[in-house]
Structures are given as structure tokens and as C-alpha cells.
CSV table of C-alpha atoms in Angstrom, one decimal:
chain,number,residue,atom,x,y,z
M,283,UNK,CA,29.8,26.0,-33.2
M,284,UNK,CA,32.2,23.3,-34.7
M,285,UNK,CA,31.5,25.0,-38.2
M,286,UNK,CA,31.8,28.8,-37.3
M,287,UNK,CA,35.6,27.6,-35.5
M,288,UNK,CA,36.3,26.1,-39.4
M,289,UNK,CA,35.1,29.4,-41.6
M,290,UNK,CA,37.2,31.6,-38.9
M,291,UNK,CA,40.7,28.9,-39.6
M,292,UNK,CA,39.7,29.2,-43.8
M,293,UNK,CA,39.3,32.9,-44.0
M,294,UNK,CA,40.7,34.5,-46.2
M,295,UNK,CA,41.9,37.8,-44.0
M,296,UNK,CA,44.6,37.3,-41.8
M,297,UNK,CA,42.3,39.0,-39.3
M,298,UNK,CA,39.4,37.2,-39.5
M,299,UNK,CA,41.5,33.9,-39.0
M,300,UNK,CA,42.3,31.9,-36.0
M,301,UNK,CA,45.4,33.6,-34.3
M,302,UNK,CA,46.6,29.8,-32.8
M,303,UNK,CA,46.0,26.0,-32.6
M,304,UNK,CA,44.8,26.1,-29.3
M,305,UNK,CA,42.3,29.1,-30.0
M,306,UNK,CA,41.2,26.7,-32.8
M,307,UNK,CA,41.3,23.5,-31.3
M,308,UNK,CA,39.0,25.5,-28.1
M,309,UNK,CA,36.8,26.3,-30.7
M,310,UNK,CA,36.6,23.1,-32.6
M,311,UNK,CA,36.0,21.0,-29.8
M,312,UNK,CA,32.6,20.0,-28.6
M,313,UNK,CA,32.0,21.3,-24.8
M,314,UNK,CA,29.6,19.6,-22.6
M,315,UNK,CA,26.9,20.7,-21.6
M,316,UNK,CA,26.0,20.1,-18.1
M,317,UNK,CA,22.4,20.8,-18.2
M,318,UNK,CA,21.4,17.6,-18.5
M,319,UNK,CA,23.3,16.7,-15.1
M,320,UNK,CA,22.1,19.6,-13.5
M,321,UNK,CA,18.8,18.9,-14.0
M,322,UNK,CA,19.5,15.4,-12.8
M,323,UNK,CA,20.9,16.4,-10.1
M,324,UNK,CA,17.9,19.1,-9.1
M,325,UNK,CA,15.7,15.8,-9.3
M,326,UNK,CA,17.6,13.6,-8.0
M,327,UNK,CA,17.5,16.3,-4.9
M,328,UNK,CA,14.2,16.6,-4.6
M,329,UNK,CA,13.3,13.1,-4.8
M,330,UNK,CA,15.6,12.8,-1.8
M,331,UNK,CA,14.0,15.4,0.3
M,332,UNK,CA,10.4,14.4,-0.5
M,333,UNK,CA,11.2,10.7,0.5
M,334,UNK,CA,12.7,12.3,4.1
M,335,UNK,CA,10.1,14.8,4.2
M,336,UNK,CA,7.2,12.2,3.2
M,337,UNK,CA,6.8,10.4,6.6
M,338,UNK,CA,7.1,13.3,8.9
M,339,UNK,CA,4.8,15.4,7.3
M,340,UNK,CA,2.6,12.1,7.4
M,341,UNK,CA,2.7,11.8,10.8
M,342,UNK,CA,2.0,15.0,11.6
M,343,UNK,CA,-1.5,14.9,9.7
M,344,UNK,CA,-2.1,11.6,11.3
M,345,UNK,CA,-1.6,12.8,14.7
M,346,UNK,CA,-3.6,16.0,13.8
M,347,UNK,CA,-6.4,13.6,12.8
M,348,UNK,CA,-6.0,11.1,15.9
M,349,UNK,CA,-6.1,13.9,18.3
M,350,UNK,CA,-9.1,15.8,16.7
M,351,UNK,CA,-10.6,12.2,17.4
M,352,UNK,CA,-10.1,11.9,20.7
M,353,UNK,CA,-11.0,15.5,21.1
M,354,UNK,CA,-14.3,14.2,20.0
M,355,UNK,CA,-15.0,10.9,21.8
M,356,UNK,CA,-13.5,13.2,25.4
M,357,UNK,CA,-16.2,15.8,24.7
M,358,UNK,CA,-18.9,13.5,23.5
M,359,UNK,CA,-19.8,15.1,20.0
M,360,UNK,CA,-18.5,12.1,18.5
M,361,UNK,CA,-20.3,8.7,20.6
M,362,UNK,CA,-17.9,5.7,21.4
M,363,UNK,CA,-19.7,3.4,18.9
M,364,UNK,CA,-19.3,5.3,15.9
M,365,UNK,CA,-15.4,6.6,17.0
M,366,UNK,CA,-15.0,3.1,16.8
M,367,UNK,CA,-16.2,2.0,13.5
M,368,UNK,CA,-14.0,4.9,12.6
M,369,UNK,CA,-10.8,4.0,14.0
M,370,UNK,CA,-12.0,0.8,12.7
M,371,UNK,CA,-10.6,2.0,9.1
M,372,UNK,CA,-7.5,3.4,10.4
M,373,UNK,CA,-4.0,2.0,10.1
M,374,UNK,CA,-3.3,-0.3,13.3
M,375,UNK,CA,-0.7,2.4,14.8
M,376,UNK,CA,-3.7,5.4,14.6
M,377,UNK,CA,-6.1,2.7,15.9
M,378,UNK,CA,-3.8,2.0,19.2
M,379,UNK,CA,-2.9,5.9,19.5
M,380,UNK,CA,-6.9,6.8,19.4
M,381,UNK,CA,-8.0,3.8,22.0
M,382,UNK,CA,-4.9,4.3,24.4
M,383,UNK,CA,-5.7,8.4,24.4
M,384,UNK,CA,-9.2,7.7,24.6
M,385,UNK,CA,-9.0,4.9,27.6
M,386,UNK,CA,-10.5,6.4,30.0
M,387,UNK,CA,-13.7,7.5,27.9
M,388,UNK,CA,-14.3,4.5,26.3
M,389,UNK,CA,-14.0,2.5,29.5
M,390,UNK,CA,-16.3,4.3,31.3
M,391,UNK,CA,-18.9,4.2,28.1
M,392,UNK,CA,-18.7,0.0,28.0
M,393,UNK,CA,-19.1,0.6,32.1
M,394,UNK,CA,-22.6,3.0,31.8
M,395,UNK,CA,-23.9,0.5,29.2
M,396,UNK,CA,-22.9,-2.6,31.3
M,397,UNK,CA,-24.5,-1.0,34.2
M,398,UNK,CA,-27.7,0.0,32.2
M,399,UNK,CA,-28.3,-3.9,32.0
M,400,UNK,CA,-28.7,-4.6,35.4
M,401,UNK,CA,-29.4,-1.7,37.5
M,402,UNK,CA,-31.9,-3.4,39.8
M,403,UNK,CA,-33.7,-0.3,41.1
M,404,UNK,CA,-35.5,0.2,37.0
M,405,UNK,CA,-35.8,-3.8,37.3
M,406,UNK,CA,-33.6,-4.8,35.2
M,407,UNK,CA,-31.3,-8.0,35.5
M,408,UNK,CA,-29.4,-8.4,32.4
M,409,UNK,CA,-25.9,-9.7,33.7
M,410,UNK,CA,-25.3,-12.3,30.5
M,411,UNK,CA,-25.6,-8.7,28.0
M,412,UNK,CA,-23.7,-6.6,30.7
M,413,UNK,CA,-21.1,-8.9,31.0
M,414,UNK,CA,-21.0,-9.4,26.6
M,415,UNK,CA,-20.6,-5.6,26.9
M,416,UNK,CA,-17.6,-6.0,29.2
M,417,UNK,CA,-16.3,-8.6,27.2
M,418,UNK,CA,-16.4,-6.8,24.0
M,419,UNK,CA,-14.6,-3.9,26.0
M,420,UNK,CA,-12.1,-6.6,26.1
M,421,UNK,CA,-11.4,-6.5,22.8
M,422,UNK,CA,-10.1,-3.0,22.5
M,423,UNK,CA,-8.1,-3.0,26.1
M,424,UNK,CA,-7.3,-7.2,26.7
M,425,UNK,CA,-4.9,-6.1,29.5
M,426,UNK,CA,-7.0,-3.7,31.6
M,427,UNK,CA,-7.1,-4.0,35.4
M,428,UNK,CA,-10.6,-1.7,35.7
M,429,UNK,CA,-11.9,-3.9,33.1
M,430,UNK,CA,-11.0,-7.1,35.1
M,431,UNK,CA,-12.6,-5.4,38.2
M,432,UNK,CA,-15.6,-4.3,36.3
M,433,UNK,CA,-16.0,-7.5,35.1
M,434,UNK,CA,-15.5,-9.1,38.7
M,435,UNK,CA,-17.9,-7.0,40.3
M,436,UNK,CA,-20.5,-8.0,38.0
M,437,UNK,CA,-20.0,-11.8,38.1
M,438,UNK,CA,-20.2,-11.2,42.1
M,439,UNK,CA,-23.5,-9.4,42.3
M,440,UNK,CA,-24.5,-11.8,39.8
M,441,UNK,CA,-24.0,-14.4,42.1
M,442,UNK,CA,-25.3,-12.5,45.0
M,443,UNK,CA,-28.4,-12.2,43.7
M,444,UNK,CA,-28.7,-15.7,42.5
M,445,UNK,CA,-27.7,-16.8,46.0
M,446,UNK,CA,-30.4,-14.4,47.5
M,447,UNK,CA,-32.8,-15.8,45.0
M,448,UNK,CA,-32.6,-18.8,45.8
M,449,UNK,CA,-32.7,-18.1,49.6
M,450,UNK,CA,-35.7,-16.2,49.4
M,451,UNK,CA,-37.2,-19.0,47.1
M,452,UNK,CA,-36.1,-21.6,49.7
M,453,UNK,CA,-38.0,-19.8,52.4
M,454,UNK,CA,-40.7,-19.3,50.4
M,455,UNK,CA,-41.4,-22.7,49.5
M,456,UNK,CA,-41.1,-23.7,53.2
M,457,UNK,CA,-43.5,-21.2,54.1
M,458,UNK,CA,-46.2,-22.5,51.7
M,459,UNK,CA,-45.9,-19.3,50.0
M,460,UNK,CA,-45.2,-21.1,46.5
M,461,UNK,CA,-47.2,-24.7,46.7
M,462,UNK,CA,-49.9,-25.7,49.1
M,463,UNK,CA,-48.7,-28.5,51.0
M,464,UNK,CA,-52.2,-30.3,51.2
M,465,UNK,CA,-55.6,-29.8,48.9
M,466,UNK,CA,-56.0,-29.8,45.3
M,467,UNK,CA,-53.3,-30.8,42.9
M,468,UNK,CA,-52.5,-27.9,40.7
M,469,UNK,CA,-52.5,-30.0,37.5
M,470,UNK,CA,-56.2,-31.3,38.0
């Protein structure tokens, strides 16, 4: 450019030569060109909106996930023990979402399994497991008034039954129905 602006000053028509010094010194100088700053700019730009953009849209696909979760521990296709070696592996703010939406559901499962331990009427008497099972609800709700409660209840029929045990051994025993009081000695 700098080069075609000299050959037009050193022509040797008076036509083909540069009509002025500022139409020659236009020519001769170097312009910028703003390419460079454009293109810095455009990035620059984009950079921006994709660090704005970048946690919304992130939080929208988490919350998509965390709900299709619950979704699935609510309707059962997805069982409480592996939902929570699953939201296990999550970020602590998708684990809290999952468990608070999902309260209710997980409750109840820790509840069916405590009560599976010591449902009397199949014989079964299992409080220290039931009440494991309880505690390890715990873990996931600490602050829970039904867990409290559940937990109570089972502690008190724990102790009715050891109370009624023990009555109906005590009456037992004094009826002879557990050692003779008189003949042979049992260890001969």
C-alpha cells in the first residue's frame, strides 16, 4: 500500500501523480487494522456469556437429573438402597435436594424394614437390627421428628415386651412351670 502511494507521488504524468500532500500522506500512512481487536473482542464476548450462561444451564441439568431421581425412588422403579449409593456420588447440594424431595419415601422404606424386624405375629423380635435400621435413617434426616417417634415407639415395645417377658417368666417359675421345686436335680 505504502509503495503503490510512492510510484503514484514519482510518476511521471501529471495525471497519474498525487493531486496533494494530504492525498499522499492518506496514502502513505499505515491504517490499522482492527481485526485483530475485533476478533478480541468477539472472544472476549463469548467468554463472558459462557461463564454467565455456564452455571444456569448447569443447574438446570442438575435439577433435571435430581428430579428424574426422585421421580424414581416416589414410584419405586428405582429401590431406596440403590437411590442412595447413587446420590452417594452426587455433589452435597444434589444429595440434600434428592433426600429432602424424597423424605417422605425414604422414611417410610427405613420404617417397613425396621418393622420387618420385629413384627411379632411372623415371630420375629429383632429390635437391636430394627432400631440400627432407624439409626442409619438418622444419618440422611438427623433432625427428623417421625424418625425420633419411630425410634421411640420401638424402644417402648421393646421394653414392653421385655417387661411382659419377664412377668410371664416370673409366674412361670412360681408356678413350677420352669424348675421342679422338689425331686431330681437336673444336673445329675
Amino acid at each position: 500500500r505504502q509503495n503503490r502511494a510512492l510510484m503514484r507521488a514519482l510518476a511521471l504524468k501529471r495525471d497519474d501523480r498525487t493531486s496533494s500532500v494530504e492525498e499522499f500522506w492518506e496514502d502513505i500512512r499505515p491504517k490499522k487494522s482492527h481485526v485483530k481487536q475485533y476478533a478480541a473482542g468477539g472472544l472476549i464476548t463469548v467468554a463472558v456469556l459462557v461463564a454467565l450462561g455456564y452455571k444456569p444451564v448447569m443447574d438446570y441439568f442438575h435439577t433435571r437429573r435430581n428430579n428424574g431421581i426422585v421421580a424414581q425412588i416416589k414410584s419405586g422403579s428405582l429401590g431406596v438402597p440403590q437411590a442412595l449409593k447413587t446420590i452417594a456420588s452426587l455433589d452435597k447440594t444434589s444429595q440434600r435436594s434428592i433426600l429432602d424431595n424424597a423424605k417422605n419415601t425414604i422414611i417410610q422404606y427405613f420404617e417397613q424394614q425396621a418393622e420387618k424386624m420385629v413384627d411379632q405375629t411372623k415371630q420375629q423380635y429383632n429390635f437391636p437390627e430394627a432400631l440400627n435400621e432407624i439409626d442409619t435413617a438418622k444419618k440422611y434426616y438427623s433432625d427428623s421428628a417421625e424418625l425420633a417417634k419411630i425410634q421411640s415407639d420401638l424402644q417402648s415395645r421393646l421394653n414392653d415386651l421385655e417387661v411382659s417377658l419377664n412377668a410371664q417368666f416370673q409366674n412361670d417359675l412360681k408356678s413350677d412351670k420352669i424348675m421342679p421345686q422338689s425331686g431330681e436335680d437336673i444336673t445329675d
